[in-house]
Tab-separated table of C-alpha atoms in Angstrom:
chain	number	residue	atom	x	y	z
S	1	UNK	CA	18.901	19.693	17.402
S	2	UNK	CA	18.411	22.250	20.163
S	3	UNK	CA	17.022	24.824	17.725
S	4	UNK	CA	14.215	22.442	16.842
S	5	UNK	CA	13.229	22.025	20.500
S	6	UNK	CA	13.291	25.805	21.017
S	7	UNK	CA	11.075	26.354	17.977
S	8	UNK	CA	8.649	23.658	19.135
S	9	UNK	CA	8.489	25.198	22.599
S	10	UNK	CA	7.938	28.659	21.148
S	11	UNK	CA	5.128	27.449	18.903
S	12	UNK	CA	3.528	25.546	21.783
S	13	UNK	CA	3.569	28.705	23.856
S	14	UNK	CA	1.807	30.615	21.103
S	15	UNK	CA	-1.050	28.148	20.758
S	16	UNK	CA	-3.305	29.846	23.286
S	17	UNK	CA	-2.875	33.141	21.517
S	18	UNK	CA	-3.302	31.902	17.957
S	19	UNK	CA	-6.238	32.926	15.811
S	20	UNK	CA	-8.972	30.295	16.101
S	21	UNK	CA	-11.325	29.538	13.242
S	22	UNK	CA	-14.824	30.030	14.610
S	23	UNK	CA	-17.607	27.423	14.606
S	24	UNK	CA	-15.222	24.662	13.685
S	25	UNK	CA	-16.502	21.070	13.655
S	26	UNK	CA	-14.328	18.224	14.871
S	27	UNK	CA	-12.745	16.261	12.063
S	28	UNK	CA	-15.052	13.221	12.251
S	29	UNK	CA	-18.148	15.418	12.138
S	30	UNK	CA	-16.724	17.399	9.242
S	31	UNK	CA	-16.008	14.254	7.210
S	32	UNK	CA	-19.401	12.646	7.828
S	33	UNK	CA	-21.229	15.918	7.204
S	34	UNK	CA	-19.437	16.585	3.923
S	35	UNK	CA	-20.179	13.062	2.724
S	36	UNK	CA	-23.883	13.348	3.551
S	37	UNK	CA	-24.201	16.782	1.959
S	38	UNK	CA	-22.309	15.702	-1.146
S	39	UNK	CA	-24.395	12.557	-1.693
S	40	UNK	CA	-27.558	14.609	-1.275
S	41	UNK	CA	-26.243	17.040	-3.887
S	42	UNK	CA	-25.428	14.180	-6.248
S	43	UNK	CA	-28.920	12.714	-5.882
S	44	UNK	CA	-30.302	16.151	-6.707
S	45	UNK	CA	-28.054	16.404	-9.798
S	46	UNK	CA	-25.978	19.116	-8.102
S	47	UNK	CA	-22.700	17.224	-7.816
S	48	UNK	CA	-21.082	19.752	-10.173
S	49	UNK	CA	-21.287	22.335	-7.387
S	50	UNK	CA	-18.758	20.371	-5.319
S	51	UNK	CA	-15.020	19.781	-5.599
S	52	UNK	CA	-13.848	16.184	-5.159
S	53	UNK	CA	-10.438	15.836	-3.485
S	54	UNK	CA	-8.801	12.470	-4.015
S	55	UNK	CA	-5.549	10.613	-3.624
S	56	UNK	CA	-3.918	8.191	-6.023
S	57	UNK	CA	-5.528	5.231	-7.705
S	58	UNK	CA	-4.422	2.473	-5.380
S	59	UNK	CA	-6.889	-0.362	-4.954
S	60	UNK	CA	-6.588	0.351	-1.218
S	61	UNK	CA	-5.226	3.835	-0.627
S	62	UNK	CA	-2.257	4.335	1.659
S	63	UNK	CA	-2.333	6.689	4.625
S	64	UNK	CA	-0.619	9.496	2.719
S	65	UNK	CA	-3.410	9.673	0.124
S	66	UNK	CA	-6.139	9.396	2.757
S	67	UNK	CA	-4.641	12.093	4.981
S	68	UNK	CA	-3.974	14.474	2.086
S	69	UNK	CA	-7.501	14.053	0.707
S	70	UNK	CA	-9.075	14.828	4.073
S	71	UNK	CA	-6.749	17.747	4.836
S	72	UNK	CA	-7.100	19.488	1.479
S	73	UNK	CA	-10.896	19.050	1.487
S	74	UNK	CA	-10.924	20.587	4.982
S	75	UNK	CA	-8.774	23.484	3.744
S	76	UNK	CA	-11.057	24.271	0.773
S	77	UNK	CA	-14.251	23.890	2.805
S	78	UNK	CA	-13.376	25.435	6.174
S	79	UNK	CA	-10.853	28.092	5.126
S	80	UNK	CA	-11.686	28.877	1.478
S	81	UNK	CA	-15.426	28.183	1.909
S	82	UNK	CA	-15.648	26.081	-1.258
S	83	UNK	CA	-17.809	22.938	-0.814
S	84	UNK	CA	-15.363	20.040	-1.095
S	85	UNK	CA	-15.406	16.383	-0.122
S	86	UNK	CA	-12.550	13.890	0.403
S	87	UNK	CA	-13.012	10.853	-1.822
S	88	UNK	CA	-11.208	7.609	-0.983
S	89	UNK	CA	-10.627	5.443	-4.042
S	90	UNK	CA	-11.335	2.050	-2.518
S	91	UNK	CA	-14.295	-0.206	-1.828
S	92	UNK	CA	-16.048	0.039	1.520
S	93	UNK	CA	-14.968	-3.449	2.612
S	94	UNK	CA	-11.275	-2.832	1.953
S	95	UNK	CA	-10.396	-0.501	4.826
S	96	UNK	CA	-9.401	-3.482	6.985
S	97	UNK	CA	-6.496	-4.223	4.625
S	98	UNK	CA	-4.661	-1.170	6.003
S	99	UNK	CA	-4.577	-1.444	9.824
S	100	UNK	CA	-2.116	1.452	9.991
S	101	UNK	CA	-4.756	3.656	8.331
S	102	UNK	CA	-7.387	2.597	10.833
S	103	UNK	CA	-5.070	3.366	13.743
S	104	UNK	CA	-4.171	6.833	12.461
S	105	UNK	CA	-7.795	7.649	11.692
S	106	UNK	CA	-8.847	6.597	15.190
S	107	UNK	CA	-6.176	8.890	16.642
S	108	UNK	CA	-7.825	11.633	14.576
S	109	UNK	CA	-11.253	10.759	15.986
S	110	UNK	CA	-12.520	8.905	12.921
S	111	UNK	CA	-13.735	5.655	14.453
S	112	UNK	CA	-15.687	4.190	11.510
S	113	UNK	CA	-14.078	5.316	8.231
S	114	UNK	CA	-16.029	2.803	6.139
S	115	UNK	CA	-19.242	4.696	6.921
S	116	UNK	CA	-17.880	8.188	7.571
S	117	UNK	CA	-15.658	8.611	4.498
S	118	UNK	CA	-16.924	8.861	0.932
S	119	UNK	CA	-15.522	5.913	-1.043
S	120	UNK	CA	-15.866	4.244	-4.446
S	121	UNK	CA	-18.721	2.027	-3.251
S	122	UNK	CA	-20.859	5.106	-2.546
S	123	UNK	CA	-20.627	6.325	-6.145
S	124	UNK	CA	-20.526	3.014	-8.035
S	125	UNK	CA	-24.010	3.487	-9.509
S	126	UNK	CA	-23.357	6.983	-10.864
S	127	UNK	CA	-22.213	6.993	-14.499
S	128	UNK	CA	-20.619	9.232	-15.623
S	129	UNK	CA	-18.898	10.505	-12.502
S	130	UNK	CA	-21.278	13.041	-10.926
S	131	UNK	CA	-18.775	15.907	-10.434
S	132	UNK	CA	-16.543	17.862	-12.780
S	133	UNK	CA	-14.124	19.674	-10.442
S	134	UNK	CA	-11.221	17.742	-8.926
S	135	UNK	CA	-8.196	18.274	-6.717
S	136	UNK	CA	-5.474	15.638	-7.064
S	137	UNK	CA	-3.254	14.852	-4.088
S	138	UNK	CA	-0.471	12.255	-4.035
S	139	UNK	CA	-0.706	11.891	-7.846
S	140	UNK	CA	-0.898	14.236	-10.816
S	141	UNK	CA	-2.944	12.539	-13.534
S	142	UNK	CA	-6.751	12.467	-13.528
S	143	UNK	CA	-7.941	8.877	-13.970
S	144	UNK	CA	-9.858	7.993	-17.135
S	145	UNK	CA	-12.919	6.909	-15.149
S	146	UNK	CA	-13.446	10.490	-13.964
S	147	UNK	CA	-13.257	12.105	-17.399
S	148	UNK	CA	-15.057	9.372	-19.362
S	149	UNK	CA	-18.336	10.797	-20.733
S	150	UNK	CA	-17.629	13.802	-18.495
S	151	UNK	CA	-16.277	16.414	-20.937
S	152	UNK	CA	-16.265	19.254	-18.409
S	153	UNK	CA	-13.971	17.398	-15.992
S	154	UNK	CA	-11.125	19.647	-14.860
S	155	UNK	CA	-8.335	19.565	-12.303
S	156	UNK	CA	-8.367	22.679	-10.133
S	157	UNK	CA	-5.295	21.930	-8.020
S	158	UNK	CA	-2.503	19.380	-7.612
S	159	UNK	CA	-0.304	18.622	-4.615
S	160	UNK	CA	2.041	15.690	-5.209
S	161	UNK	CA	5.528	14.289	-4.634
S	162	UNK	CA	5.782	11.855	-7.571
S	163	UNK	CA	7.295	12.399	-11.004
S	164	UNK	CA	5.574	15.214	-12.880
S	165	UNK	CA	3.663	13.828	-15.869
S	166	UNK	CA	3.253	17.323	-17.343
S	167	UNK	CA	-0.556	17.315	-17.284
S	168	UNK	CA	-3.187	19.756	-15.991
S	169	UNK	CA	-0.786	22.663	-16.257
S	170	UNK	CA	-3.458	25.271	-15.414
S	171	UNK	CA	-4.066	23.771	-11.954
S	172	UNK	CA	-3.585	26.303	-9.149
S	173	UNK	CA	-1.814	25.533	-6.956
S	174	UNK	CA	0.215	22.997	-8.901
S	175	UNK	CA	2.759	21.711	-6.405
S	176	UNK	CA	4.785	18.718	-7.572
S	177	UNK	CA	8.060	18.321	-5.716
S	178	UNK	CA	10.079	15.505	-4.188
S	179	UNK	CA	9.481	14.683	-0.532
S	180	UNK	CA	9.104	11.595	1.588
S	181	UNK	CA	5.406	12.242	2.074
S	182	UNK	CA	2.857	14.269	0.130
S	183	UNK	CA	1.292	15.158	3.481
S	184	UNK	CA	4.279	17.413	4.112
S	185	UNK	CA	3.315	19.586	1.123
S	186	UNK	CA	-0.321	19.732	2.228
S	187	UNK	CA	0.674	20.641	5.791
S	188	UNK	CA	2.589	23.633	4.463
S	189	UNK	CA	-0.646	24.991	2.933
S	190	UNK	CA	-2.662	24.817	6.142
S	191	UNK	CA	-3.157	27.811	8.446
S	192	UNK	CA	-1.230	27.989	11.690
S	193	UNK	CA	-4.381	27.138	13.647
S	194	UNK	CA	-4.493	23.454	12.644
S	195	UNK	CA	-7.048	21.237	14.418
S	196	UNK	CA	-5.344	18.641	16.615
S	197	UNK	CA	-7.043	15.730	14.824
S	198	UNK	CA	-5.898	16.931	11.409
S	199	UNK	CA	-2.360	17.653	12.601
S	200	UNK	CA	-2.162	14.146	14.082
S	201	UNK	CA	-3.417	12.513	10.881
S	202	UNK	CA	-0.936	14.341	8.637
S	203	UNK	CA	1.913	13.729	11.075
S	204	UNK	CA	1.085	9.998	11.105
S	205	UNK	CA	1.300	9.897	7.307
S	206	UNK	CA	4.663	11.666	7.327
S	207	UNK	CA	6.052	9.325	9.980
S	208	UNK	CA	4.997	6.158	8.182
S	209	UNK	CA	6.384	7.355	4.836
S	210	UNK	CA	9.742	8.475	6.259
S	211	UNK	CA	10.434	5.667	8.746
S	212	UNK	CA	9.815	8.019	11.634
S	213	UNK	CA	11.895	10.890	10.165
S	214	UNK	CA	15.081	8.962	10.846
S	215	UNK	CA	18.305	10.267	9.260
S	216	UNK	CA	19.380	8.421	6.146
S	217	UNK	CA	15.800	7.523	5.253
S	218	UNK	CA	13.277	9.111	2.910
S	219	UNK	CA	12.702	12.248	4.984
S	220	UNK	CA	13.580	15.539	3.289
S	221	UNK	CA	13.808	19.028	4.730
S	222	UNK	CA	10.209	19.504	3.563
S	223	UNK	CA	9.066	16.564	5.715
S	224	UNK	CA	11.002	17.746	8.751
S	225	UNK	CA	9.660	21.291	8.447
S	226	UNK	CA	6.112	19.962	8.153
S	227	UNK	CA	6.533	17.725	11.202
S	228	UNK	CA	7.936	20.646	13.156
S	229	UNK	CA	4.792	22.616	12.260
S	230	UNK	CA	2.385	19.773	13.068
S	231	UNK	CA	3.778	18.282	16.291
S	232	UNK	CA	2.860	21.178	18.625
S	233	UNK	CA	-0.727	21.172	17.308
S	234	UNK	CA	-1.138	17.390	17.424
S	235	UNK	CA	-2.497	15.232	20.210
S	236	UNK	CA	1.120	14.280	20.996
S	237	UNK	CA	1.769	17.771	22.316
S	238	UNK	CA	-1.118	17.525	24.773
S	239	UNK	CA	-0.110	14.171	26.224
S	240	UNK	CA	3.682	13.970	26.345
S	241	UNK	CA	6.868	15.998	26.455
S	242	UNK	CA	8.253	17.347	23.200
S	243	UNK	CA	11.804	17.093	24.507
S	244	UNK	CA	14.390	15.342	22.341
S	245	UNK	CA	17.623	16.252	20.549
S	246	UNK	CA	16.053	15.504	17.130
S	247	UNK	CA	12.478	15.281	15.885
S	248	UNK	CA	12.711	11.513	15.521
S	249	UNK	CA	13.987	11.221	19.095
S	250	UNK	CA	10.965	12.895	20.693
S	251	UNK	CA	9.521	9.967	22.697
S	252	UNK	CA	5.904	10.415	21.598
S	253	UNK	CA	6.953	10.777	17.958
S	254	UNK	CA	9.173	7.687	18.056
S	255	UNK	CA	6.445	5.669	19.771
S	256	UNK	CA	3.794	6.636	17.209
S	257	UNK	CA	6.150	5.865	14.324
S	258	UNK	CA	6.913	2.420	15.751
S	259	UNK	CA	3.228	1.587	16.269
S	260	UNK	CA	2.323	2.622	12.729
S	261	UNK	CA	5.210	0.698	11.167
S	262	UNK	CA	4.360	-2.420	13.193
S	263	UNK	CA	0.731	-2.308	12.095
S	264	UNK	CA	1.724	-1.731	8.468
S	265	UNK	CA	4.158	-4.655	8.498
S	266	UNK	CA	1.722	-7.156	10.030
S	267	UNK	CA	0.136	-8.833	7.021
S	268	UNK	CA	-0.041	-12.309	8.577
S	269	UNK	CA	-3.826	-12.434	8.294
S	270	UNK	CA	-3.928	-11.504	4.609
S	271	UNK	CA	-4.350	-13.971	1.738
S	272	UNK	CA	-2.327	-13.786	-1.478
S	273	UNK	CA	-5.306	-12.101	-3.131
S	274	UNK	CA	-5.441	-9.482	-0.371
S	275	UNK	CA	-1.692	-8.892	-0.599
S	276	UNK	CA	-1.945	-8.160	-4.313
S	277	UNK	CA	-4.673	-5.556	-3.880
S	278	UNK	CA	-3.539	-4.071	-0.558
S	279	UNK	CA	-0.913	-1.734	-2.060
S	280	UNK	CA	-1.709	-1.587	-5.754
S	281	UNK	CA	-1.607	1.071	-8.442
S	282	UNK	CA	-2.713	0.920	-12.038
S	283	UNK	CA	-1.613	2.706	-15.189
S	284	UNK	CA	-3.060	2.888	-18.712
S	285	UNK	CA	-0.932	3.218	-21.835
S	286	UNK	CA	-1.518	3.249	-25.581
S	287	UNK	CA	1.835	2.213	-27.107
S	288	UNK	CA	2.295	3.583	-30.613
S	289	UNK	CA	4.940	0.900	-31.293
S	290	UNK	CA	2.294	-1.859	-31.176
S	291	UNK	CA	0.060	-2.602	-34.128
S	292	UNK	CA	-3.206	-0.600	-33.892
S	293	UNK	CA	-1.918	1.108	-30.718
S	294	UNK	CA	-4.086	-0.904	-28.312
S	295	UNK	CA	-4.874	0.375	-24.842
S	296	UNK	CA	-2.946	-1.553	-22.184
S	297	UNK	CA	-3.507	-1.686	-18.455
S	298	UNK	CA	-0.447	-2.241	-16.281
S	299	UNK	CA	-0.745	-2.992	-12.563
S	300	UNK	CA	1.971	-2.672	-9.915
S	301	UNK	CA	1.410	-4.380	-6.551
S	302	UNK	CA	3.802	-3.902	-3.643
S	303	UNK	CA	3.964	-6.818	-1.176
S	304	UNK	CA	5.962	-6.623	2.092
S	305	UNK	CA	7.051	-10.287	1.950
S	306	UNK	CA	9.456	-12.320	-0.153
S	307	UNK	CA	7.999	-14.332	-3.028
S	308	UNK	CA	8.895	-17.549	-1.232
S	309	UNK	CA	6.941	-16.450	1.855
S	310	UNK	CA	3.581	-16.003	0.138
S	311	UNK	CA	3.657	-17.004	-3.529
S	312	UNK	CA	5.272	-20.469	-3.799
S	313	UNK	CA	3.611	-23.584	-5.166
S	314	UNK	CA	1.912	-21.818	-8.067
S	315	UNK	CA	0.153	-19.221	-5.889
S	316	UNK	CA	1.835	-16.337	-7.727
S	317	UNK	CA	0.567	-17.605	-11.048
S	318	UNK	CA	-2.955	-18.632	-10.028
S	319	UNK	CA	-3.711	-15.521	-7.962
S	320	UNK	CA	-1.745	-13.244	-10.284
S	321	UNK	CA	-3.651	-14.346	-13.366
S	322	UNK	CA	-6.960	-14.190	-11.471
S	323	UNK	CA	-6.154	-10.651	-10.389
S	324	UNK	CA	-5.215	-9.720	-13.954
S	325	UNK	CA	-8.566	-11.039	-15.162
S	326	UNK	CA	-10.371	-9.078	-12.468
S	327	UNK	CA	-8.610	-5.802	-13.344
S	328	UNK	CA	-8.331	-6.327	-17.109
S	329	UNK	CA	-4.522	-6.216	-17.079
S	330	UNK	CA	-2.041	-7.049	-19.805
S	331	UNK	CA	0.927	-6.614	-17.440
S	332	UNK	CA	1.170	-7.259	-13.702
S	333	UNK	CA	4.293	-6.403	-11.753
S	334	UNK	CA	4.639	-7.607	-8.160
S	335	UNK	CA	7.278	-5.668	-6.236
S	336	UNK	CA	8.304	-7.278	-2.959
S	337	UNK	CA	10.125	-5.581	-0.104
S	338	UNK	CA	11.340	-7.453	2.983
S	339	UNK	CA	14.251	-8.144	5.291
S	340	UNK	CA	16.384	-11.258	5.299
S	341	UNK	CA	16.956	-13.310	8.445
S	342	UNK	CA	20.074	-11.198	9.006
S	343	UNK	CA	18.055	-7.992	8.773
S	344	UNK	CA	19.230	-6.885	5.324
S	345	UNK	CA	16.653	-5.020	3.237
S	346	UNK	CA	15.904	-6.835	-0.013
S	347	UNK	CA	13.589	-6.516	-2.998
S	348	UNK	CA	12.327	-8.954	-5.612
S	349	UNK	CA	10.101	-8.558	-8.664
S	350	UNK	CA	7.710	-10.848	-10.489
S	351	UNK	CA	6.251	-9.894	-13.863
S	352	UNK	CA	3.431	-11.518	-15.792
S	353	UNK	CA	2.540	-10.484	-19.346
S	354	UNK	CA	-0.459	-12.226	-20.844
S	355	UNK	CA	-3.098	-12.115	-23.491
S	356	UNK	CA	-6.271	-10.726	-21.956
S	357	UNK	CA	-9.141	-13.159	-22.338
S	358	UNK	CA	-12.056	-11.758	-24.291
S	359	UNK	CA	-10.189	-8.583	-25.202
S	360	UNK	CA	-11.693	-6.603	-28.050
S	361	UNK	CA	-8.211	-5.652	-29.252
S	362	UNK	CA	-5.532	-8.215	-29.995
S	363	UNK	CA	-2.217	-7.417	-28.311
S	364	UNK	CA	1.181	-8.731	-29.358
S	365	UNK	CA	2.160	-9.954	-25.883
S	366	UNK	CA	5.448	-11.343	-27.221
S	367	UNK	CA	6.478	-7.820	-28.239
S	368	UNK	CA	5.274	-6.347	-24.942
S	369	UNK	CA	7.204	-8.925	-22.921
S	370	UNK	CA	10.376	-8.526	-24.975
S	371	UNK	CA	10.331	-4.758	-24.563
S	372	UNK	CA	9.554	-5.040	-20.853
S	373	UNK	CA	12.417	-7.474	-20.149
S	374	UNK	CA	14.821	-5.247	-22.060
S	375	UNK	CA	13.740	-2.154	-20.125
S	376	UNK	CA	13.928	-3.818	-16.706
S	377	UNK	CA	17.219	-5.629	-17.274
S	378	UNK	CA	18.872	-2.556	-18.765
S	379	UNK	CA	17.808	-0.199	-15.978
S	380	UNK	CA	19.396	0.885	-12.707
S	381	UNK	CA	17.108	-1.522	-10.822
S	382	UNK	CA	20.018	-3.987	-11.105
S	383	UNK	CA	17.612	-6.813	-11.900
S	384	UNK	CA	18.993	-10.346	-12.135
S	385	UNK	CA	17.170	-13.697	-12.492
S	386	UNK	CA	15.868	-15.020	-9.171
S	387	UNK	CA	17.056	-18.619	-9.342
S	388	UNK	CA	15.620	-19.687	-5.976
S	389	UNK	CA	12.029	-19.132	-7.106
S	390	UNK	CA	10.822	-21.091	-10.116
S	391	UNK	CA	7.525	-20.011	-11.720
S	392	UNK	CA	5.079	-22.861	-12.255
S	393	UNK	CA	3.774	-21.446	-15.529
S	394	UNK	CA	5.795	-21.814	-18.709
S	395	UNK	CA	6.077	-19.083	-21.322
S	396	UNK	CA	3.712	-19.641	-24.218
S	397	UNK	CA	4.314	-17.642	-27.388
S	398	UNK	CA	1.371	-15.361	-28.073
S	399	UNK	CA	-0.287	-16.066	-24.721
S	400	UNK	CA	1.793	-15.590	-21.562
S	401	UNK	CA	5.271	-14.684	-20.329
S	402	UNK	CA	6.558	-14.631	-16.755
S	403	UNK	CA	9.868	-13.670	-15.145
S	404	UNK	CA	11.081	-13.213	-11.588
S	405	UNK	CA	14.054	-11.099	-10.544
S	406	UNK	CA	16.075	-10.188	-7.512
S	407	UNK	CA	16.471	-6.415	-7.391
S	408	UNK	CA	20.015	-5.373	-6.557
S	409	UNK	CA	19.044	-1.746	-6.088
S	410	UNK	CA	16.932	-2.139	-2.954
S	411	UNK	CA	16.431	1.613	-2.665
S	412	UNK	CA	14.340	1.700	-5.853
S	413	UNK	CA	10.676	1.692	-4.822
S	414	UNK	CA	7.567	1.771	-6.978
S	415	UNK	CA	8.249	5.485	-7.431
S	416	UNK	CA	11.275	4.438	-9.491
S	417	UNK	CA	9.679	1.443	-11.207
S	418	UNK	CA	6.522	3.243	-12.401
S	419	UNK	CA	8.379	5.920	-14.444
S	420	UNK	CA	10.570	3.187	-15.923
S	421	UNK	CA	7.512	1.236	-17.104
S	422	UNK	CA	6.044	4.438	-18.502
S	423	UNK	CA	9.186	4.975	-20.577
S	424	UNK	CA	9.072	1.366	-21.767
S	425	UNK	CA	5.440	1.637	-22.819
S	426	UNK	CA	5.478	5.162	-24.228
S	427	UNK	CA	9.066	6.051	-25.140
S	428	UNK	CA	9.792	9.582	-26.308
S	429	UNK	CA	10.452	9.566	-30.024
């Protein structure tokens, strides 16, 4: 793609002449400063004066959410001069579960994210949530914990690449469009004079979500345009040649993509418990088709290993049920993604539906399970029973149900499964 190389060269040549934002802090200083100032405001009951920018509700947020939160908070604070803070929805001790995040943050100059970034641990003692203004990136529904006993909670802006849930329609901007990475949408909003650390962080998120921008993958034109904008401003431009027939063939880009993917794939040191919470998202539904319309929590965990590799011998059941107890779940779906010995990409699913111990509302788990099996087996996931993995738990009417599937449609990620479960739980009448 000669035109791409020419554009990159042209942009690189313009860097010295571009308009520079004055008195700019480096990214690490900005993050730590915003956190300190925000916490001081919260302690002084002035948290409402700040905007909280946050990614999706994973137990341990992926790089896309982290990068988008930081970048949009930087945009509002440094360009729009609105006090804003990136908020990472995970506990302080959980950063180590995402080594790819740590690597990308270090490249961006953030050496100690557990202390520099505002996270859930920092605000655990504040009830209700101490701010009312939010920006949502990498998702488009404000979590119940932010609006509970917080009637003035409002969503000012949304930038996302998931299915539009039709909420917060007065957000401005409200950008919800398909792309491999949400960071691509955020990058488009940034001024031309992007700090190198921020450009590198967003580029890292795009690369890891699009398999290095390789053709035939998840990359869209939006992702490629964003990468083309970011690369000349990133630390890659300062250290190596930008020559290459395609973006993904630029040596420094390909090398960074490979490093990030390798770090993401290495989960050898993680326990089954860690694997369940490492890449996890949670959803709340109130199905009208169940008696008394109880509130149900559904969790979806993505694990980059086959069930046989990490969950045999009753581990799926023991750790799955323990995790459900910890999160208060009625339904847990474990979505595995891995490659066979011959290198073929495969997916499996395990689902547990159970009566929640000590629940204030009784739930007809038999009805939930029946509806779930029907929705999964009748969908384009191409789910079929996984005969080589036998669950240790037996179904018990009124208490627990469990099924495992091989997923014929290996291209269907959690982005496809989550909307399906939403339709199962809250079908349009």
